[in-house]
Amino acid sequence: MSILIKNGHIVTAATNYIADIYIEGEQILAIGKNLSNKADKTIDATGKLVFPGGIDPHVHLDMPFMGTSSSDDYTTGTRAALFGGTTMVIDFILQTQGDTLSNALKEWQGRSIGKAISDYSYHMAVTDFNDNVAEEVVRFIENEGITSFKTFMAYKGALMIDDGQMVRLMKVVKKHGGLVTVHATNGDVIDSLIAKNRAENKLSPLYHYLSQPEVTESEASGRFTDMLDYTKCPGYIVHMTCEGALNAVRKASQRNQKVFVETCTQYLTLDASLYEREDGAKWVMSPPLREKKDQTALWSGINQGLIQVVGTDHCPFTWEQKQMGKDDFSKIPNGHPAIEHRMELLFSEGVHKGRISMNKFVEVTSTNAAKIFGMHPRKGTIGIGTDADIVIFDPKKEHTLSVESHHMNADYSSYEGFNVTGKTETVILRGKVAIENNKCHLDPGYGQFIKRGKTSLTI
Ligand code: URP
Ligand code: ZN
Ligand code: ZN
């Protein structure tokens, strides 16, 4: 199969130009003006933007969590991702405390192999560290192509590790060339605030927000970066929400540390006033949505290069699942549906509104994730010999986000009625048309597990 994309406005993290792209098999074979290659299919991209396929490095598909499972599986979740222009996701394997990483890997392979439509990889979440796990970490880096290890400083009793385990994990990961990633909030403080609010019969979704004040995130982010400094391990903070946490990273950057930061579309576009609504449970996620001043800090953090990645933390639940916590905010499954809207929301709120450049958009939606997570240049850019993962995007098309039109397996939208400018039109994944005319043309099983190497982004 060969495809010729004519006259598109190609945008990478480094440059913009108008040219044709010729794809043969799974890769880009030529880029140039007026290419004359004969192709099985020609796409006229005049007036359209052509981006590298998006990479969302923070999703939870079919994940057992808080007594239920996230409602998108590998088929529905990766299909929705493709509709939005994301051609690869990185999901989280969760080690069961007391069990091995290898058993958890097998469980997640059972969920994904033969079911994924987009490409995918896994981060390995280490929830119980010991000497046997240390050996498995080395094997994961050297043999499995899984080079990032997720840690939780919250969710005590289920996912959290203590600081002693954290430092020991960092030392092993540093020695073997991996990356430690973190959910950085202070679990003990949050648990005591939850207990206090419940004891006072303060049970509405607003108290989810009030149980996780900014200090719980800034303190943990500072503690994490201090431990990275001590061990000299590279690190990555997921789903950063607030000014205080960003300042902790600013301090680490003054020590010339290698700490990467991800924020998510919801923290840039929504705020905590939503928790006062009757249906506030829709936005119960951890960390919670914050204030307008935090949105400003995050947008400027992107432009200052302190934040390198925008993900989604896609962890959807149906409204019925959210009702598990109708009488107690602490029982509402944490997370929301987002995988489909990342690229369009960030383009509209970021590029269209003049907050970030188009090159920055490509950097934070694709290129930096590919570099940080060891897949560049195969993924994350448009160049000769790279995987032909391409998004053809109409920058002028206005539309409204809604549960009526989204493809995620969630019976509500966190962005119902939100107007955006810019729409993903055609998506190509490893040389095959994935999305065209608002239809998905690939079957479950097309998505490949992508083995990853070492971080190549320098900051
Ligand atoms: O609320 C969230 N974020 N749910 C998913 C788990 C996590 O902490 O990322
Ligand atoms: Zn988290
Ligand atoms: Zn998450």
PDB file of C-alpha atoms in Angstrom, residues 3-5 23 41-45 48-54 81-87 343-344 388-394 423-429 432-441:
ATOM      1  CA  ILE A   3      -0.141   6.885  -0.079  1.00  0.00           C
ATOM      2  CA  LEU A   4       0.756  10.322  -1.457  1.00  0.00           C
ATOM      3  CA  ILE A   5      -0.279  13.326   0.644  1.00  0.00           C
ATOM      4  CA  ILE A  23       4.381   6.676   2.166  1.00  0.00           C
ATOM      5  CA  LYS A  41      -4.114   6.520  -2.810  1.00  0.00           C
ATOM      6  CA  THR A  42      -3.651  10.285  -3.067  1.00  0.00           C
ATOM      7  CA  ILE A  43      -4.902  12.705  -0.420  1.00  0.00           C
ATOM      8  CA  ASP A  44      -5.180  16.413  -1.207  1.00  0.00           C
ATOM      9  CA  ALA A  45      -4.108  18.230   1.980  1.00  0.00           C
ATOM     10  CA  LYS A  48      -4.650  21.502   5.978  1.00  0.00           C
ATOM     11  CA  LEU A  49      -2.032  21.044   8.675  1.00  0.00           C
ATOM     12  CA  VAL A  50      -0.046  17.808   8.715  1.00  0.00           C
ATOM     13  CA  PHE A  51       1.218  16.750  12.164  1.00  0.00           C
ATOM     14  CA  PRO A  52       3.047  13.691  13.461  1.00  0.00           C
ATOM     15  CA  GLY A  53       0.565  11.298  15.087  1.00  0.00           C
ATOM     16  CA  GLY A  54      -0.165  12.254  18.674  1.00  0.00           C
ATOM     17  CA  ALA A  81      -7.730   8.044  20.560  1.00  0.00           C
ATOM     18  CA  LEU A  82      -7.379   7.659  16.778  1.00  0.00           C
ATOM     19  CA  PHE A  83     -10.517   9.707  16.133  1.00  0.00           C
ATOM     20  CA  GLY A  84      -8.816  12.535  17.974  1.00  0.00           C
ATOM     21  CA  GLY A  85      -5.441  12.200  16.225  1.00  0.00           C
ATOM     22  CA  THR A  86      -3.560  10.164  18.835  1.00  0.00           C
ATOM     23  CA  THR A  87      -1.847   7.233  17.142  1.00  0.00           C
ATOM     24  CA  MET A 343      -5.213  17.272  20.286  1.00  0.00           C
ATOM     25  CA  GLU A 344      -8.290  19.300  19.322  1.00  0.00           C
ATOM     26  CA  ALA A 388       4.022   6.947   8.799  1.00  0.00           C
ATOM     27  CA  ASP A 389       1.877   8.088  11.747  1.00  0.00           C
ATOM     28  CA  ILE A 390       0.252  11.245  10.422  1.00  0.00           C
ATOM     29  CA  VAL A 391      -2.652  13.531  11.276  1.00  0.00           C
ATOM     30  CA  ILE A 392      -4.258  15.713   8.625  1.00  0.00           C
ATOM     31  CA  PHE A 393      -5.964  18.509  10.512  1.00  0.00           C
ATOM     32  CA  ASP A 394      -8.404  21.227   9.470  1.00  0.00           C
ATOM     33  CA  LYS A 423     -10.595  19.167  13.731  1.00  0.00           C
ATOM     34  CA  THR A 424      -8.731  15.931  13.100  1.00  0.00           C
ATOM     35  CA  GLU A 425      -9.790  14.870   9.641  1.00  0.00           C
ATOM     36  CA  THR A 426      -7.636  11.982   8.431  1.00  0.00           C
ATOM     37  CA  VAL A 427      -5.312   9.811  10.498  1.00  0.00           C
ATOM     38  CA  ILE A 428      -2.696   7.426   9.156  1.00  0.00           C
ATOM     39  CA  LEU A 429      -1.086   4.819  11.380  1.00  0.00           C
ATOM     40  CA  LYS A 432      -2.675   2.605   6.820  1.00  0.00           C
ATOM     41  CA  VAL A 433      -5.611   4.994   6.815  1.00  0.00           C
ATOM     42  CA  ALA A 434      -7.054   4.729  10.315  1.00  0.00           C
ATOM     43  CA  ILE A 435      -9.619   7.550  10.287  1.00  0.00           C
ATOM     44  CA  GLU A 436     -11.275   9.052   7.229  1.00  0.00           C
ATOM     45  CA  ASN A 437     -14.750  10.542   6.673  1.00  0.00           C
ATOM     46  CA  ASN A 438     -15.438  10.189  10.388  1.00  0.00           C
ATOM     47  CA  LYS A 439     -15.019   6.389  10.293  1.00  0.00           C
ATOM     48  CA  CYS A 440     -12.381   4.079  11.716  1.00  0.00           C
ATOM     49  CA  HIS A 441     -10.915   1.798   9.036  1.00  0.00           C
TER      50      HIS A 441
END
